[in-house]
Amino acid sequence: QVQLVESGGGSAQAGGSLRLSCVADTDRFRRMCMAWFRQAPGKQREGVAALYTGDDATDYVASVKGRFIISQDSSKNTLSLQMNSLIAEDTGTYFCAAEPCRSWPGGRWSFRPTNFHSWGQGTQVTVSS
């Protein structure tokens, strides 16, 4: 398993921005499927954005497309999530997840929590309207 340490998050007004970061303790960062999930109280964990570190392929769930940007800095083993135009529905605990991958799996593979064995501790995002 990969140790993942998240930072960022906090509180923001609707329409504002926040940035999350996730540092991965691994020497296999360049061949990782990585994703951001979120979980609101009483709801299931859902994938919101995914990235394959091998070729920068990305995917987003429809509700965040055009507002969130997932990116990587391979020199720092860091995955980031820039969240813009925040809405109240973005509130929740955000988790970074990672799984070794030889290639981009495509489809919705990266949005299924059961496909990931390494998870960060979670960071809270609260958006007030």
XYZ file of C-alpha atoms in Angstrom:
129
model
C 0.000 0.000 0.000
C 0.961 3.622 -0.546
C 0.920 6.186 2.226
C -1.079 9.234 1.154
C -1.081 12.516 3.053
C -3.664 15.134 2.141
C -3.653 18.843 2.851
C -5.763 21.815 1.948
C -9.496 21.994 2.208
C -11.320 24.164 4.707
C -14.271 26.492 4.326
C -15.300 28.666 1.414
C -18.243 30.696 0.228
C -20.236 29.505 -2.740
C -18.473 30.658 -5.874
C -15.098 30.516 -4.194
C -12.120 28.219 -4.661
C -10.107 25.725 -2.672
C -7.131 23.534 -3.487
C -6.368 20.065 -2.183
C -3.029 18.296 -2.318
C -2.032 14.692 -1.775
C 1.552 13.536 -1.368
C 2.240 9.889 -2.137
C 5.052 8.019 -0.425
C 6.004 5.658 -3.252
C 8.704 5.080 -5.841
C 6.036 4.031 -8.348
C 4.339 7.421 -8.661
C 4.818 7.494 -12.432
C 2.584 4.446 -12.889
C -0.353 5.135 -10.594
C -4.064 5.485 -11.043
C -5.066 8.228 -8.653
C -8.384 9.797 -7.797
C -10.204 12.161 -5.511
C -13.331 10.898 -3.824
C -15.733 12.735 -1.571
C -18.275 11.684 0.969
C -21.077 13.799 2.368
C -22.791 12.853 5.637
C -25.226 10.007 5.095
C -24.132 9.477 1.494
C -21.908 6.995 -0.297
C -18.359 7.841 -1.243
C -18.243 9.079 -4.829
C -15.370 9.599 -7.215
C -15.091 13.138 -8.564
C -11.827 13.276 -10.510
C -9.210 10.795 -11.635
C -5.775 10.917 -13.211
C -3.283 8.403 -14.552
C 0.224 9.576 -13.706
C 1.752 7.692 -16.625
C 0.275 9.951 -19.300
C -1.798 12.633 -17.504
C -5.094 11.173 -18.690
C -7.945 12.611 -16.639
C -11.623 12.106 -16.090
C -14.287 13.913 -14.103
C -17.738 13.198 -12.837
C -20.318 15.352 -14.614
C -21.147 17.450 -11.543
C -17.609 18.881 -11.285
C -16.567 18.982 -14.944
C -15.524 22.498 -15.917
C -15.128 23.536 -12.262
C -12.500 21.149 -10.835
C -9.042 20.475 -12.222
C -6.987 17.436 -11.238
C -3.251 17.576 -11.850
C 0.028 16.051 -10.790
C 3.547 17.173 -9.983
C 5.634 14.062 -10.460
C 8.764 15.794 -9.136
C 7.011 16.032 -5.765
C 4.869 12.886 -5.931
C 1.881 15.167 -5.527
C -1.677 14.986 -6.792
C -3.746 18.162 -6.625
C -7.380 19.131 -7.018
C -8.184 22.758 -7.816
C -11.824 23.380 -6.996
C -13.418 26.486 -8.493
C -16.959 27.856 -8.561
C -17.764 25.886 -5.447
C -21.356 25.098 -4.593
C -22.923 23.861 -1.362
C -23.236 20.368 -2.831
C -19.428 20.141 -2.941
C -19.373 19.948 0.853
C -17.933 16.741 2.233
C -14.822 14.889 3.258
C -12.419 14.527 0.368
C -10.144 11.516 0.067
C -7.143 10.864 -2.119
C -6.821 7.299 -3.438
C -4.093 5.471 -5.329
C -3.555 2.149 -7.040
C -0.621 0.923 -9.175
C -1.653 0.843 -12.839
C 0.253 -0.132 -15.973
C -2.089 1.922 -18.151
C -5.149 4.157 -17.985
C -8.062 1.825 -17.333
C -10.665 4.092 -18.894
C -14.385 3.894 -18.371
C -15.477 4.445 -14.800
C -12.861 2.170 -13.238
C -11.247 5.081 -11.412
C -14.528 6.126 -9.805
C -15.143 2.826 -8.026
C -13.792 2.967 -4.439
C -13.298 -0.794 -4.288
C -10.604 -0.563 -7.002
C -8.292 1.391 -4.688
C -6.326 -0.073 -1.794
C -4.491 3.056 -0.645
C -6.368 5.979 0.879
C -5.548 9.243 2.557
C -7.022 10.233 5.890
C -9.506 12.664 4.361
C -9.814 16.434 4.505
C -12.981 18.426 5.111
C -14.408 20.853 2.590
C -17.317 23.032 3.637
C -19.048 25.370 1.215
C -21.568 27.839 2.559
C -24.199 29.442 0.363
